[in-house]
């Protein structure tokens, strides 16, 4: 059995850890609210640019733009979004498990058949240390990231598709469902599918667009911006998921610490009572021996 001093020390250290995790829970809660607000504020832009792409692409079935054209897949690109720090439960592990599983199943671990564009230190260090083919990466993101923070990675991944260095582009990230639920989502970014460029609920808005100088010229400019905005929108969603996952993990850690303190306090009281009982027994025994 541990000594009273050891048990008391464990109680003190556990209480301090509980205070830290409780503070981290509150910080993550605050960051989550801001991340959700950023996502809501970005949504109108996404809706409008998607409407514009729909207006152009749905009325032009002859467009030769590479982002709208399927081609035989020889090489695949993946944009992977992880966090820069841990203590977020299974947030990063789920993403890493998803991408490594896809590389093993679809590419047979052949580095010549895929490119990785990694956002976040946790994913980058894991994949880099294990020899995966990383084309570009971005670490050190802010908790409330701006588009400029991922612009290079987004532009390079889209440019490689346009230049036919890769034949399809996916994004793998944690989709925010609720504070208690985040699910790994794999979304095909390029080439754009009919679901991306067609929406019957917006059909009434198509007639309001007039195109100058022509649709093909506009597509050259707007489609790369649209694909890059999809990456940024996924990043905002992933950040909300990260803060929610960390908030949940820290809440669980705080609760577990409090339970451990209760158990240690009970053990401490039992040990203290046993020590007192032993001392009384020794005193009584000594007194009896003197009689």
PDB file of N, CA, C and O in Angstrom, residues 9 36 47 98 128 131 155 201 203 233 272:
ATOM      1  N   UNK A   9       0.278  13.315  -2.380  1.00  0.00           N
ATOM      2  CA  UNK A   9       0.921  13.928  -3.540  1.00  0.00           C
ATOM      3  C   UNK A   9       0.159  13.655  -4.831  1.00  0.00           C
ATOM      4  O   UNK A   9       0.019  14.537  -5.686  1.00  0.00           O
ATOM      5  N   UNK A  36     -17.667  28.247 -35.439  1.00  0.00           N
ATOM      6  CA  UNK A  36     -19.003  28.094 -36.019  1.00  0.00           C
ATOM      7  C   UNK A  36     -19.463  29.385 -36.684  1.00  0.00           C
ATOM      8  O   UNK A  36     -20.088  29.363 -37.758  1.00  0.00           O
ATOM      9  N   UNK A  47     -22.369  29.825 -51.323  1.00  0.00           N
ATOM     10  CA  UNK A  47     -23.632  29.684 -52.048  1.00  0.00           C
ATOM     11  C   UNK A  47     -23.625  30.500 -53.328  1.00  0.00           C
ATOM     12  O   UNK A  47     -24.088  30.041 -54.384  1.00  0.00           O
ATOM     13  N   UNK A  98      -7.980   6.962 -42.076  1.00  0.00           N
ATOM     14  CA  UNK A  98      -8.723   7.023 -43.332  1.00  0.00           C
ATOM     15  C   UNK A  98      -7.780   7.139 -44.534  1.00  0.00           C
ATOM     16  O   UNK A  98      -7.924   6.401 -45.515  1.00  0.00           O
ATOM     17  N   UNK A 128       5.059  12.010 -42.904  1.00  0.00           N
ATOM     18  CA  UNK A 128       6.446  12.250 -43.314  1.00  0.00           C
ATOM     19  C   UNK A 128       7.376  11.212 -42.702  1.00  0.00           C
ATOM     20  O   UNK A 128       8.274  10.677 -43.386  1.00  0.00           O
ATOM     21  N   UNK A 131       7.287   7.870 -44.564  1.00  0.00           N
ATOM     22  CA  UNK A 131       7.702   7.805 -45.955  1.00  0.00           C
ATOM     23  C   UNK A 131       6.613   7.980 -46.992  1.00  0.00           C
ATOM     24  O   UNK A 131       6.809   7.604 -48.152  1.00  0.00           O
ATOM     25  N   UNK A 155      -3.994  26.356 -54.023  1.00  0.00           N
ATOM     26  CA  UNK A 155      -3.689  26.710 -55.411  1.00  0.00           C
ATOM     27  C   UNK A 155      -2.826  25.649 -56.085  1.00  0.00           C
ATOM     28  O   UNK A 155      -3.041  25.315 -57.250  1.00  0.00           O
ATOM     29  N   UNK A 201     -33.052  23.801 -57.218  1.00  0.00           N
ATOM     30  CA  UNK A 201     -33.684  24.838 -56.410  1.00  0.00           C
ATOM     31  C   UNK A 201     -33.229  26.227 -56.798  1.00  0.00           C
ATOM     32  O   UNK A 201     -33.862  27.218 -56.451  1.00  0.00           O
ATOM     33  N   UNK A 203     -32.635  27.024 -60.087  1.00  0.00           N
ATOM     34  CA  UNK A 203     -32.840  27.147 -61.523  1.00  0.00           C
ATOM     35  C   UNK A 203     -33.461  28.483 -61.907  1.00  0.00           C
ATOM     36  O   UNK A 203     -33.199  29.025 -62.978  1.00  0.00           O
ATOM     37  N   UNK A 233     -13.464  26.155 -47.221  1.00  0.00           N
ATOM     38  CA  UNK A 233     -14.697  25.828 -46.506  1.00  0.00           C
ATOM     39  C   UNK A 233     -14.554  24.558 -45.684  1.00  0.00           C
ATOM     40  O   UNK A 233     -15.032  24.475 -44.548  1.00  0.00           O
ATOM     41  N   UNK A 272      -5.160   6.406   6.466  1.00  0.00           N
ATOM     42  CA  UNK A 272      -4.995   7.237   7.663  1.00  0.00           C
ATOM     43  C   UNK A 272      -5.687   6.595   8.863  1.00  0.00           C
ATOM     44  O   UNK A 272      -5.141   6.573   9.977  1.00  0.00           O
TER      45      UNK A 272
END
